[in-house]
Structure formats: structure tokens, C-alpha cells
PDB file of C-alpha atoms in Angstrom:
ATOM      1  CA  MET A   4      33.245  -0.015  12.915  1.00 48.00           C
ATOM      2  CA  SER A   5      32.573   3.705  12.493  1.00 51.00           C
ATOM      3  CA  GLU A   6      30.159   5.534  14.764  1.00 50.00           C
ATOM      4  CA  ALA A   7      27.802   6.064  11.805  1.00 47.00           C
ATOM      5  CA  SER A   8      27.863   2.347  10.991  1.00 52.00           C
ATOM      6  CA  ALA A   9      27.151   1.466  14.597  1.00 52.00           C
ATOM      7  CA  VAL A  10      24.108   3.743  14.599  1.00 50.00           C
ATOM      8  CA  MET A  11      22.847   2.154  11.366  1.00 52.00           C
ATOM      9  CA  ASP A  12      23.245  -1.322  12.857  1.00 64.00           C
ATOM     10  CA  ARG A  13      21.067  -0.394  15.847  1.00 88.00           C
ATOM     11  CA  LEU A  14      17.898  -0.636  13.823  1.00 94.00           C
ATOM     12  CA  SER A  15      14.733   0.324  15.693  1.00 95.00           C
ATOM     13  CA  VAL A  16      11.530   2.213  15.013  1.00 95.00           C
ATOM     14  CA  LYS A  17      13.454   5.361  15.983  1.00 94.00           C
ATOM     15  CA  SER A  18      15.619   4.774  12.920  1.00 95.00           C
ATOM     16  CA  TYR A  19      12.573   5.787  10.862  1.00 96.00           C
ATOM     17  CA  ALA A  20      11.752   8.938  12.835  1.00 94.00           C
ATOM     18  CA  ASN A  21      12.320  12.402  11.379  1.00 93.00           C
ATOM     19  CA  GLU A  22      11.561  15.942  12.509  1.00 93.00           C
ATOM     20  CA  GLN A  23       8.370  16.360  10.497  1.00 93.00           C
ATOM     21  CA  LYS A  24       5.198  16.531  12.599  1.00 94.00           C
ATOM     22  CA  PRO A  25       2.137  14.841  11.031  1.00 94.00           C
ATOM     23  CA  THR A  26      -0.757  17.124  10.170  1.00 94.00           C
ATOM     24  CA  TRP A  27      -3.229  14.254  10.522  1.00 94.00           C
ATOM     25  CA  CYS A  28      -6.180  14.892  12.812  1.00 94.00           C
ATOM     26  CA  PRO A  29      -5.831  13.616  16.408  1.00 95.00           C
ATOM     27  CA  GLY A  30      -7.139  10.047  16.453  1.00 94.00           C
ATOM     28  CA  CYS A  31      -6.647   9.501  12.700  1.00 95.00           C
ATOM     29  CA  GLY A  32      -6.100   5.868  11.749  1.00 94.00           C
ATOM     30  CA  ASP A  33      -3.025   6.834   9.731  1.00 95.00           C
ATOM     31  CA  TYR A  34      -0.996   7.014  12.973  1.00 96.00           C
ATOM     32  CA  GLY A  35      -1.590   3.297  13.591  1.00 96.00           C
ATOM     33  CA  ILE A  36      -0.700   2.449   9.989  1.00 97.00           C
ATOM     34  CA  MET A  37       2.587   4.347  10.135  1.00 97.00           C
ATOM     35  CA  ALA A  38       3.478   2.680  13.445  1.00 97.00           C
ATOM     36  CA  ALA A  39       2.714  -0.731  11.951  1.00 97.00           C
ATOM     37  CA  LEU A  40       4.817  -0.024   8.859  1.00 97.00           C
ATOM     38  CA  LYS A  41       7.816   1.085  10.928  1.00 97.00           C
ATOM     39  CA  GLN A  42       7.592  -2.009  13.116  1.00 97.00           C
ATOM     40  CA  ALA A  43       7.309  -4.263  10.063  1.00 98.00           C
ATOM     41  CA  LEU A  44      10.422  -2.776   8.466  1.00 98.00           C
ATOM     42  CA  VAL A  45      12.360  -3.228  11.707  1.00 97.00           C
ATOM     43  CA  SER A  46      11.138  -6.826  12.010  1.00 97.00           C
ATOM     44  CA  LEU A  47      12.382  -7.464   8.478  1.00 97.00           C
ATOM     45  CA  GLY A  48      15.779  -5.919   9.263  1.00 97.00           C
ATOM     46  CA  ILE A  49      15.337  -3.316   6.523  1.00 97.00           C
ATOM     47  CA  HIS A  50      17.226  -0.061   7.069  1.00 97.00           C
ATOM     48  CA  PRO A  51      15.900   3.314   5.877  1.00 97.00           C
ATOM     49  CA  HIS A  52      18.276   3.460   2.906  1.00 96.00           C
ATOM     50  CA  GLN A  53      17.022   0.058   1.715  1.00 97.00           C
ATOM     51  CA  VAL A  54      13.364   1.062   1.319  1.00 98.00           C
ATOM     52  CA  ALA A  55      11.487   3.437  -0.981  1.00 97.00           C
ATOM     53  CA  ILE A  56       8.016   4.583   0.103  1.00 97.00           C
ATOM     54  CA  VAL A  57       5.866   5.998  -2.707  1.00 97.00           C
ATOM     55  CA  SER A  58       2.534   7.794  -2.360  1.00 96.00           C
ATOM     56  CA  GLY A  59      -0.003   9.774  -4.344  1.00 94.00           C
ATOM     57  CA  ILE A  60      -2.249  12.550  -3.047  1.00 94.00           C
ATOM     58  CA  GLY A  61      -4.421  12.429   0.068  1.00 91.00           C
ATOM     59  CA  CYS A  62      -4.167  12.370   3.850  1.00 91.00           C
ATOM     60  CA  GLY A  63      -2.508   8.944   3.951  1.00 89.00           C
ATOM     61  CA  SER A  64      -0.242   9.875   1.066  1.00 92.00           C
ATOM     62  CA  LYS A  65       1.565  12.304   3.369  1.00 94.00           C
ATOM     63  CA  LEU A  66       3.146   9.317   5.115  1.00 95.00           C
ATOM     64  CA  PRO A  67       6.524   9.335   3.274  1.00 95.00           C
ATOM     65  CA  ASP A  68       7.087  12.881   4.536  1.00 95.00           C
ATOM     66  CA  TYR A  69       6.890  11.663   8.138  1.00 96.00           C
ATOM     67  CA  MET A  70       9.414   8.841   7.870  1.00 96.00           C
ATOM     68  CA  HIS A  71      13.188   8.831   7.620  1.00 96.00           C
ATOM     69  CA  ALA A  72      13.472   6.767   4.429  1.00 96.00           C
ATOM     70  CA  ASN A  73      13.610   7.193   0.664  1.00 96.00           C
ATOM     71  CA  GLY A  74      10.292   8.705  -0.336  1.00 96.00           C
ATOM     72  CA  TYR A  75       8.460   9.960  -3.411  1.00 96.00           C
ATOM     73  CA  MET A  76       5.110  11.746  -3.397  1.00 94.00           C
ATOM     74  CA  GLY A  77       3.603  11.524  -6.875  1.00 92.00           C
ATOM     75  CA  ILE A  78       0.487  12.958  -8.450  1.00 92.00           C
ATOM     76  CA  HIS A  79      -3.037  11.776  -7.668  1.00 93.00           C
ATOM     77  CA  GLY A  80      -3.607   8.120  -8.476  1.00 92.00           C
ATOM     78  CA  ARG A  81      -0.146   7.495  -9.915  1.00 95.00           C
ATOM     79  CA  PRO A  82       2.024   5.986  -7.139  1.00 96.00           C
ATOM     80  CA  LEU A  83       1.886   2.443  -8.549  1.00 97.00           C
ATOM     81  CA  PRO A  84       3.556   3.184 -11.929  1.00 97.00           C
ATOM     82  CA  ILE A  85       6.153   5.307 -10.134  1.00 97.00           C
ATOM     83  CA  ALA A  86       6.826   2.458  -7.702  1.00 97.00           C
ATOM     84  CA  ALA A  87       7.065   0.023 -10.621  1.00 96.00           C
ATOM     85  CA  GLY A  88       9.700   2.197 -12.269  1.00 95.00           C
ATOM     86  CA  ILE A  89      11.713   2.389  -9.043  1.00 95.00           C
ATOM     87  CA  LYS A  90      11.552  -1.390  -8.569  1.00 95.00           C
ATOM     88  CA  LEU A  91      12.582  -2.104 -12.165  1.00 94.00           C
ATOM     89  CA  ALA A  92      15.500   0.313 -11.939  1.00 92.00           C
ATOM     90  CA  ASN A  93      16.680  -1.037  -8.592  1.00 93.00           C
ATOM     91  CA  PRO A  94      15.187  -4.452  -7.677  1.00 92.00           C
ATOM     92  CA  ASP A  95      17.290  -4.536  -4.518  1.00 92.00           C
ATOM     93  CA  LEU A  96      15.126  -1.833  -2.940  1.00 96.00           C
ATOM     94  CA  THR A  97      12.077  -2.756  -0.859  1.00 98.00           C
ATOM     95  CA  VAL A  98       9.359  -0.693  -2.549  1.00 98.00           C
ATOM     96  CA  ILE A  99       6.172   0.167  -0.675  1.00 98.00           C
ATOM     97  CA  VAL A 100       3.186   2.230  -1.829  1.00 97.00           C
ATOM     98  CA  THR A 101       0.922   3.970   0.686  1.00 97.00           C
ATOM     99  CA  ASP A 102      -2.211   5.760  -0.493  1.00 95.00           C
ATOM    100  CA  GLY A 103      -5.886   6.098   0.266  1.00 95.00           C
ATOM    101  CA  ASP A 104      -8.951   4.403  -1.202  1.00 94.00           C
ATOM    102  CA  GLY A 105      -9.705   7.337  -3.495  1.00 93.00           C
ATOM    103  CA  ASP A 106      -6.160   7.441  -4.839  1.00 95.00           C
ATOM    104  CA  ALA A 107      -5.776   3.655  -5.164  1.00 96.00           C
ATOM    105  CA  TYR A 108      -9.218   2.420  -6.175  1.00 96.00           C
ATOM    106  CA  GLY A 109     -10.723   5.535  -7.813  1.00 95.00           C
ATOM    107  CA  ILE A 110      -8.330   7.816  -9.640  1.00 94.00           C
ATOM    108  CA  GLY A 111      -5.646   5.124  -9.785  1.00 94.00           C
ATOM    109  CA  GLY A 112      -8.028   2.225 -10.290  1.00 95.00           C
ATOM    110  CA  ASN A 113      -6.664   1.157 -13.662  1.00 96.00           C
ATOM    111  CA  HIS A 114      -3.100   1.128 -12.325  1.00 97.00           C
ATOM    112  CA  PHE A 115      -4.340  -0.985  -9.397  1.00 97.00           C
ATOM    113  CA  ILE A 116      -5.750  -3.639 -11.739  1.00 97.00           C
ATOM    114  CA  HIS A 117      -2.605  -3.844 -13.847  1.00 97.00           C
ATOM    115  CA  ALA A 118      -0.255  -3.860 -10.848  1.00 97.00           C
ATOM    116  CA  ALA A 119      -2.127  -6.928  -9.587  1.00 97.00           C
ATOM    117  CA  ARG A 120      -2.007  -8.533 -13.034  1.00 97.00           C
ATOM    118  CA  ARG A 121       1.668  -7.724 -13.646  1.00 96.00           C
ATOM    119  CA  ASN A 122       2.978  -8.729 -10.216  1.00 97.00           C
ATOM    120  CA  ILE A 123       6.019  -6.526  -9.841  1.00 96.00           C
ATOM    121  CA  ASP A 124       7.391  -7.190  -6.349  1.00 97.00           C
ATOM    122  CA  ILE A 125       5.933  -4.221  -4.462  1.00 98.00           C
ATOM    123  CA  THR A 126       3.756  -3.951  -1.348  1.00 98.00           C
ATOM    124  CA  HIS A 127       0.674  -1.730  -1.622  1.00 98.00           C
ATOM    125  CA  ILE A 128      -0.840  -0.463   1.642  1.00 98.00           C
ATOM    126  CA  VAL A 129      -4.222   1.191   1.056  1.00 97.00           C
ATOM    127  CA  GLU A 130      -5.496   3.394   3.901  1.00 96.00           C
ATOM    128  CA  ASN A 131      -9.186   2.727   3.302  1.00 96.00           C
ATOM    129  CA  ASN A 132     -11.333   5.234   5.219  1.00 93.00           C
ATOM    130  CA  GLN A 133     -14.233   5.028   2.727  1.00 93.00           C
ATOM    131  CA  ILE A 134     -14.130   8.762   1.996  1.00 91.00           C
ATOM    132  CA  TYR A 135     -12.062  11.505   0.366  1.00 91.00           C
ATOM    133  CA  ALA A 136     -10.843  13.171   3.565  1.00 88.00           C
ATOM    134  CA  LEU A 137      -8.171  15.621   2.382  1.00 88.00           C
ATOM    135  CA  THR A 138     -10.813  17.444   0.324  1.00 87.00           C
ATOM    136  CA  LYS A 139     -13.192  17.396   3.302  1.00 87.00           C
ATOM    137  CA  GLY A 140     -15.589  14.559   2.747  1.00 88.00           C
ATOM    138  CA  GLN A 141     -16.717  13.352  -0.666  1.00 91.00           C
ATOM    139  CA  TYR A 142     -17.807   9.723  -1.093  1.00 91.00           C
ATOM    140  CA  SER A 143     -15.196   7.315  -2.444  1.00 93.00           C
ATOM    141  CA  PRO A 144     -15.283   4.002  -4.387  1.00 94.00           C
ATOM    142  CA  THR A 145     -15.566   2.049  -1.114  1.00 95.00           C
ATOM    143  CA  SER A 146     -18.265   4.176   0.549  1.00 95.00           C
ATOM    144  CA  ASP A 147     -21.272   2.116   1.577  1.00 94.00           C
ATOM    145  CA  GLN A 148     -24.620   2.547  -0.177  1.00 94.00           C
ATOM    146  CA  GLY A 149     -26.742   5.188   1.513  1.00 93.00           C
ATOM    147  CA  PHE A 150     -23.723   6.971   3.027  1.00 92.00           C
ATOM    148  CA  ARG A 151     -24.417  10.719   3.139  1.00 94.00           C
ATOM    149  CA  THR A 152     -21.538  13.046   2.218  1.00 92.00           C
ATOM    150  CA  THR A 153     -21.085  16.471   0.637  1.00 90.00           C
ATOM    151  CA  THR A 154     -21.372  14.858  -2.800  1.00 92.00           C
ATOM    152  CA  SER A 155     -24.087  12.373  -1.843  1.00 93.00           C
ATOM    153  CA  PRO A 156     -26.518  14.413   0.303  1.00 93.00           C
ATOM    154  CA  TRP A 157     -29.300  11.876  -0.342  1.00 94.00           C
ATOM    155  CA  GLY A 158     -27.027   8.881   0.177  1.00 93.00           C
ATOM    156  CA  VAL A 159     -24.590   7.024  -2.123  1.00 93.00           C
ATOM    157  CA  ILE A 160     -26.515   5.272  -4.912  1.00 95.00           C
ATOM    158  CA  GLU A 161     -23.736   3.035  -6.244  1.00 94.00           C
ATOM    159  CA  GLU A 162     -22.682  -0.303  -4.798  1.00 94.00           C
ATOM    160  CA  PRO A 163     -19.245  -0.081  -3.151  1.00 95.00           C
ATOM    161  CA  MET A 164     -16.192  -1.531  -4.809  1.00 95.00           C
ATOM    162  CA  LYS A 165     -14.757  -4.737  -3.290  1.00 96.00           C
ATOM    163  CA  PRO A 166     -11.003  -4.216  -3.671  1.00 97.00           C
ATOM    164  CA  LEU A 167      -9.920  -7.569  -2.236  1.00 98.00           C
ATOM    165  CA  GLU A 168     -12.100  -9.474  -4.697  1.00 98.00           C
ATOM    166  CA  LEU A 169     -10.854  -7.355  -7.607  1.00 97.00           C
ATOM    167  CA  ALA A 170      -7.209  -7.883  -6.608  1.00 98.00           C
ATOM    168  CA  ILE A 171      -7.649 -11.667  -6.463  1.00 98.00           C
ATOM    169  CA  VAL A 172      -9.455 -11.821  -9.808  1.00 98.00           C
ATOM    170  CA  ALA A 173      -6.848  -9.565 -11.443  1.00 98.00           C
ATOM    171  CA  GLY A 174      -4.047 -11.921 -10.384  1.00 97.00           C
ATOM    172  CA  ALA A 175      -2.454 -10.459  -7.238  1.00 98.00           C
ATOM    173  CA  ALA A 176       0.036 -12.724  -5.477  1.00 98.00           C
ATOM    174  CA  PHE A 177      -0.947 -11.691  -1.939  1.00 98.00           C
ATOM    175  CA  VAL A 178      -4.136 -10.090  -0.605  1.00 98.00           C
ATOM    176  CA  ALA A 179      -4.768  -9.148   3.028  1.00 98.00           C
ATOM    177  CA  ARG A 180      -6.867  -6.799   5.142  1.00 98.00           C
ATOM    178  CA  GLY A 181      -5.878  -5.264   8.477  1.00 98.00           C
ATOM    179  CA  ALA A 182      -7.164  -2.598  10.837  1.00 97.00           C
ATOM    180  CA  ALA A 183      -5.445   0.617  11.876  1.00 96.00           C
ATOM    181  CA  SER A 184      -6.714   0.019  15.410  1.00 95.00           C
ATOM    182  CA  GLU A 185      -4.658  -3.186  15.629  1.00 95.00           C
ATOM    183  CA  PRO A 186      -1.123  -2.071  14.688  1.00 96.00           C
ATOM    184  CA  LYS A 187       0.570  -5.241  15.990  1.00 96.00           C
ATOM    185  CA  HIS A 188      -1.587  -7.503  13.803  1.00 97.00           C
ATOM    186  CA  LEU A 189      -1.287  -5.041  10.915  1.00 98.00           C
ATOM    187  CA  SER A 190       2.490  -5.044  11.282  1.00 98.00           C
ATOM    188  CA  GLU A 191       2.495  -8.840  10.977  1.00 98.00           C
ATOM    189  CA  LEU A 192       0.416  -8.612   7.787  1.00 98.00           C
ATOM    190  CA  ILE A 193       2.737  -5.990   6.261  1.00 98.00           C
ATOM    191  CA  THR A 194       5.766  -8.112   7.181  1.00 98.00           C
ATOM    192  CA  GLU A 195       4.314 -11.129   5.401  1.00 98.00           C
ATOM    193  CA  ALA A 196       3.283  -8.984   2.433  1.00 98.00           C
ATOM    194  CA  VAL A 197       6.813  -7.611   1.977  1.00 98.00           C
ATOM    195  CA  ARG A 198       8.294 -11.115   2.180  1.00 98.00           C
ATOM    196  CA  HIS A 199       5.855 -12.508  -0.395  1.00 98.00           C
ATOM    197  CA  PRO A 200       7.151 -12.236  -4.003  1.00 97.00           C
ATOM    198  CA  GLY A 201       4.955 -10.269  -6.407  1.00 97.00           C
ATOM    199  CA  TYR A 202       2.305  -7.581  -5.961  1.00 98.00           C
ATOM    200  CA  SER A 203       0.934  -7.612  -2.403  1.00 98.00           C
ATOM    201  CA  LEU A 204      -2.164  -5.662  -1.358  1.00 98.00           C
ATOM    202  CA  VAL A 205      -2.803  -4.804   2.294  1.00 98.00           C
ATOM    203  CA  ASP A 206      -6.163  -3.039   2.535  1.00 98.00           C
ATOM    204  CA  VAL A 207      -6.439  -1.270   5.913  1.00 98.00           C
ATOM    205  CA  LEU A 208      -9.659  -0.279   7.679  1.00 97.00           C
ATOM    206  CA  GLN A 209      -8.708   3.265   8.637  1.00 95.00           C
ATOM    207  CA  PRO A 210     -11.309   5.359  10.508  1.00 94.00           C
ATOM    208  CA  CYS A 211     -11.524   9.032   9.495  1.00 93.00           C
ATOM    209  CA  VAL A 212     -12.503  10.781  12.717  1.00 93.00           C
ATOM    210  CA  SER A 213     -13.373  14.086  10.997  1.00 92.00           C
ATOM    211  CA  PHE A 214     -15.443  13.252   7.926  1.00 90.00           C
ATOM    212  CA  ASN A 215     -16.736   9.701   8.359  1.00 92.00           C
ATOM    213  CA  LYS A 216     -18.963   9.473  11.436  1.00 93.00           C
ATOM    214  CA  VAL A 217     -20.383   6.076  10.420  1.00 92.00           C
ATOM    215  CA  ASN A 218     -17.404   3.753   9.888  1.00 93.00           C
ATOM    216  CA  THR A 219     -15.798   4.507  13.242  1.00 95.00           C
ATOM    217  CA  TYR A 220     -13.384   2.502  15.410  1.00 96.00           C
ATOM    218  CA  GLU A 221     -16.418   1.123  17.254  1.00 96.00           C
ATOM    219  CA  TRP A 222     -18.229   0.274  14.008  1.00 96.00           C
ATOM    220  CA  TYR A 223     -15.264  -1.764  12.786  1.00 96.00           C
ATOM    221  CA  SER A 224     -14.509  -3.425  16.134  1.00 95.00           C
ATOM    222  CA  GLU A 225     -18.080  -4.754  16.338  1.00 96.00           C
ATOM    223  CA  ARG A 226     -17.755  -6.411  12.923  1.00 97.00           C
ATOM    224  CA  THR A 227     -14.189  -7.543  12.276  1.00 97.00           C
ATOM    225  CA  TYR A 228     -12.983 -11.080  12.864  1.00 98.00           C
ATOM    226  CA  ARG A 229      -9.762 -12.877  11.934  1.00 97.00           C
ATOM    227  CA  VAL A 230      -9.966 -15.361   9.083  1.00 97.00           C
ATOM    228  CA  ALA A 231      -7.098 -17.394  10.580  1.00 96.00           C
ATOM    229  CA  GLU A 232      -9.411 -18.341  13.456  1.00 96.00           C
ATOM    230  CA  THR A 233     -11.826 -19.956  10.985  1.00 97.00           C
ATOM    231  CA  GLY A 234      -9.159 -22.356   9.685  1.00 97.00           C
ATOM    232  CA  HIS A 235      -9.085 -20.589   6.302  1.00 97.00           C
ATOM    233  CA  ASP A 236      -6.393 -21.764   3.870  1.00 98.00           C
ATOM    234  CA  PRO A 237      -5.349 -18.604   1.952  1.00 98.00           C
ATOM    235  CA  HIS A 238      -4.201 -20.785  -0.965  1.00 98.00           C
ATOM    236  CA  ASN A 239      -7.846 -21.756  -1.542  1.00 98.00           C
ATOM    237  CA  ARG A 240      -8.906 -19.231  -4.200  1.00 98.00           C
ATOM    238  CA  GLU A 241     -12.657 -19.919  -4.046  1.00 98.00           C
ATOM    239  CA  ALA A 242     -12.734 -19.645  -0.252  1.00 98.00           C
ATOM    240  CA  ALA A 243     -10.650 -16.480  -0.495  1.00 98.00           C
ATOM    241  CA  LEU A 244     -13.112 -14.948  -2.944  1.00 98.00           C
ATOM    242  CA  ALA A 245     -15.968 -15.689  -0.542  1.00 98.00           C
ATOM    243  CA  PHE A 246     -14.142 -13.878   2.277  1.00 98.00           C
ATOM    244  CA  ALA A 247     -13.227 -11.024  -0.091  1.00 98.00           C
ATOM    245  CA  ARG A 248     -16.917 -10.468  -0.889  1.00 97.00           C
ATOM    246  CA  GLU A 249     -18.017 -10.479   2.758  1.00 97.00           C
ATOM    247  CA  TRP A 250     -18.884  -7.017   4.073  1.00 96.00           C
ATOM    248  CA  GLY A 251     -21.434  -5.580   6.441  1.00 93.00           C
ATOM    249  CA  ASP A 252     -22.310  -7.292   9.710  1.00 95.00           C
ATOM    250  CA  ARG A 253     -19.075  -9.312   9.524  1.00 97.00           C
ATOM    251  CA  ILE A 254     -15.786  -8.110   8.024  1.00 97.00           C
ATOM    252  CA  PRO A 255     -12.847 -10.544   7.722  1.00 98.00           C
ATOM    253  CA  VAL A 256      -9.284  -9.400   8.450  1.00 98.00           C
ATOM    254  CA  GLY A 257      -6.029 -11.281   7.965  1.00 98.00           C
ATOM    255  CA  VAL A 258      -4.379 -12.987   4.990  1.00 98.00           C
ATOM    256  CA  ILE A 259      -7.232 -13.632   2.574  1.00 98.00           C
ATOM    257  CA  PHE A 260      -5.299 -15.032  -0.402  1.00 98.00           C
ATOM    258  CA  LYS A 261      -1.781 -15.852  -1.527  1.00 98.00           C
ATOM    259  CA  ARG A 262      -0.136 -17.767  -4.338  1.00 98.00           C
ATOM    260  CA  GLN A 263       3.369 -18.200  -5.627  1.00 97.00           C
ATOM    261  CA  VAL A 264       4.303 -16.163  -8.708  1.00 97.00           C
ATOM    262  CA  THR A 265       7.456 -15.135 -10.510  1.00 95.00           C
ATOM    263  CA  PRO A 266       7.710 -11.363 -10.100  1.00 94.00           C
ATOM    264  CA  PHE A 267       7.602  -9.445 -13.381  1.00 93.00           C
ATOM    265  CA  GLU A 268      11.107  -8.022 -13.002  1.00 91.00           C
ATOM    266  CA  ARG A 269      12.692 -11.485 -12.821  1.00 90.00           C
ATOM    267  CA  SER A 270      11.425 -12.271 -16.332  1.00 90.00           C
ATOM    268  CA  LEU A 271      12.156  -8.924 -17.975  1.00 88.00           C
ATOM    269  CA  PRO A 272      14.756  -9.332 -20.759  1.00 88.00           C
ATOM    270  CA  GLY A 273      16.007  -5.791 -20.218  1.00 83.00           C
ATOM    271  CA  LEU A 274      17.197  -6.749 -16.745  1.00 83.00           C
ATOM    272  CA  VAL A 275      19.171  -9.838 -17.764  1.00 81.00           C
ATOM    273  CA  LYS A 276      22.379  -7.825 -17.366  1.00 80.00           C
ATOM    274  CA  GLY A 277      21.356  -6.820 -13.845  1.00 81.00           C
ATOM    275  CA  PRO A 278      19.804  -3.706 -12.299  1.00 82.00           C
ATOM    276  CA  VAL A 279      20.105  -0.502 -14.307  1.00 81.00           C
ATOM    277  CA  THR A 280      21.435   1.282 -11.243  1.00 82.00           C
ATOM    278  CA  ALA A 281      24.375  -1.161 -11.052  1.00 81.00           C
ATOM    279  CA  ARG A 282      25.516  -0.780 -14.661  1.00 80.00           C
ATOM    280  CA  SER A 283      28.370   1.397 -15.825  1.00 79.00           C
ATOM    281  CA  LEU A 284      27.582   4.299 -18.133  1.00 76.00           C
ATOM    282  CA  ASP A 285      30.666   3.235 -20.103  1.00 77.00           C
ATOM    283  CA  ASP A 286      28.618   0.323 -21.494  1.00 75.00           C
ATOM    284  CA  LEU A 287      26.498   2.781 -23.441  1.00 77.00           C
ATOM    285  CA  GLY A 288      29.388   3.954 -25.579  1.00 81.00           C
ATOM    286  CA  ARG A 289      30.398   7.627 -25.882  1.00 82.00           C
ATOM    287  CA  ASP A 290      28.054   8.518 -28.771  1.00 86.00           C
ATOM    288  CA  THR A 291      24.966   7.050 -27.057  1.00 85.00           C
ATOM    289  CA  PHE A 292      25.932   8.644 -23.754  1.00 82.00           C
ATOM    290  CA  GLU A 293      26.387  12.079 -25.333  1.00 86.00           C
ATOM    291  CA  ALA A 294      23.080  11.721 -27.203  1.00 87.00           C
ATOM    292  CA  LEU A 295      21.288  10.909 -23.935  1.00 84.00           C
ATOM    293  CA  LYS A 296      22.877  13.902 -22.205  1.00 82.00           C
ATOM    294  CA  LYS A 297      21.758  16.170 -25.034  1.00 86.00           C
ATOM    295  CA  ARG A 298      18.215  14.791 -25.038  1.00 87.00           C
ATOM    296  CA  HIS A 299      17.705  15.305 -21.289  1.00 81.00           C
ATOM    297  CA  SER A 300      19.749  18.485 -20.747  1.00 78.00           C
TER     298      SER A 300
END
């Protein structure tokens, strides 16, 4: 065994470390989410070259830059279609999307609905801090009514979006909620989400210590409880919907819903011959190959 191979075989959270220093604020919940993701990948035995982490725009979307792994930072609200393309081209990769509530549920809201409906085998981790933090504090789709921000000085008028309920109704295979303050539990949720075939949503309660002074670590800790301790069967869709709608004095965390599906890519006729990345260019024929080169040169 070569020295390089030996290093690769010693998989640990350090395998995912790089030299980039996060620019997140001290105390930001994104630190706990990144730690949980690294631990989950190690628990699954997935090496950095076997995973692709895709993001959009926002504080949490900086995450791929801080990990030693394949990464792609797309434009605002578009990480899900990019991740879908990566998964369809190379189904052997573990594909994970990390973005914030504004990117996922606001600007990328339509992609969120169709990712849940389509069920390509990707895991979507949403860092939900209930505010647009990178742009210094505008209200987001999950901000509570009455929440005062730079764009809602008299308080948010709209009712907040309930992303777990929407994901279940749209057809998602796996829906869970974790907390950035509990990285061990969050890591277990991400591990189960990656293992589950189809689109998996892990919504994460992620305090923003700079621009959200209401939904703090203390605010969440006083309200969260684990659904597993209630005896909840996540295969029970109606019970799952009831938990997904619960918000306020009590906030459920854990696996809310799951069902078995056939991931989209396993039924796609275009992939009958196997992954695109594993096919020889010779199969195209010289004329087609030269035409493609000319079109994209």
C-alpha cells in the first residue's frame, strides 16, 4: 500500500480539513453544522473524493470552501438543479446541498418543491436562521410574524413558511429537523438522510448571533424536543404532518417523515447504459464527437 493510500484509508474528520479559515461570526450555528456534516461523512465511511458538496449564496453557502472535498458554489437559489446534474452524471457520488433558508425556501423555492417531488438521491441540509444574514438582516420566508428587521421595521406581516410540511406534501422521501447546537444528534440525522434513497431534507435550527436576536440558542433550547421520545412512527404521514406544522412554544426535532421511493436516476432511460462519466467517448462516433467539440469550443 502506498503512503498516499494509507493516508486515505485513515478516514477521520481531519480528512475533511483544509487551510481555509471560516469568515462566519464567532458563535455562528454554521460551525456546528459543518462539524456534524464531517462526522456524518466519516461515520458513513465516505472519503473526500467520493462526495460533492453544492451550495448557493449566503453565509451557510460558504461551507464547501471550508471543507476538503469536491465542492461547487452556484448562484443564488440554484444549488439543487446543479446537484441534480452532478448526481445524474455520476450517481456513484454522494451529493449534498448546503444552503440557507433564503436560498432554499425563498429564491430557490420552486427548485425545492420539484426536488422533493422528483426524488433524485441527494441530501439537502438547510441552515435555517430565519433571516438573510449575509446581506445584514432582512426577513426570510421562515421569519416569524412580528419579527422586526431592516425590511420589516414594523414587524413581519406574512405567516412563515413551514418547510417540513411542504417537503412532505411535495413527495420528499425523508424529512428531518436538527439543531446546530446539538451536532452529535444532527450528525446522526445527516447520516440517516444520506443512507435513505431519494431526496432527503434536513432542516437545521441555526442561530444567527449577529442579526437575529430573537431566535437564539436559548430560545430554541427552551422549545425543542425530540419526536423519537414521543413514540412517533415517521412512516405515519398524518402524524408527520402534524409534527411538521408544530411551531412556537414547542418545536419538534428528529426524523419527522420517511418513505421508500425509487430515486429518479434509477428510472431514467438515459442512464440505462450506466453513468455518463463511465462511458467512453468512442461510443459517440467521430462525427458526433467532433460536432460536440465544435459546439462547445
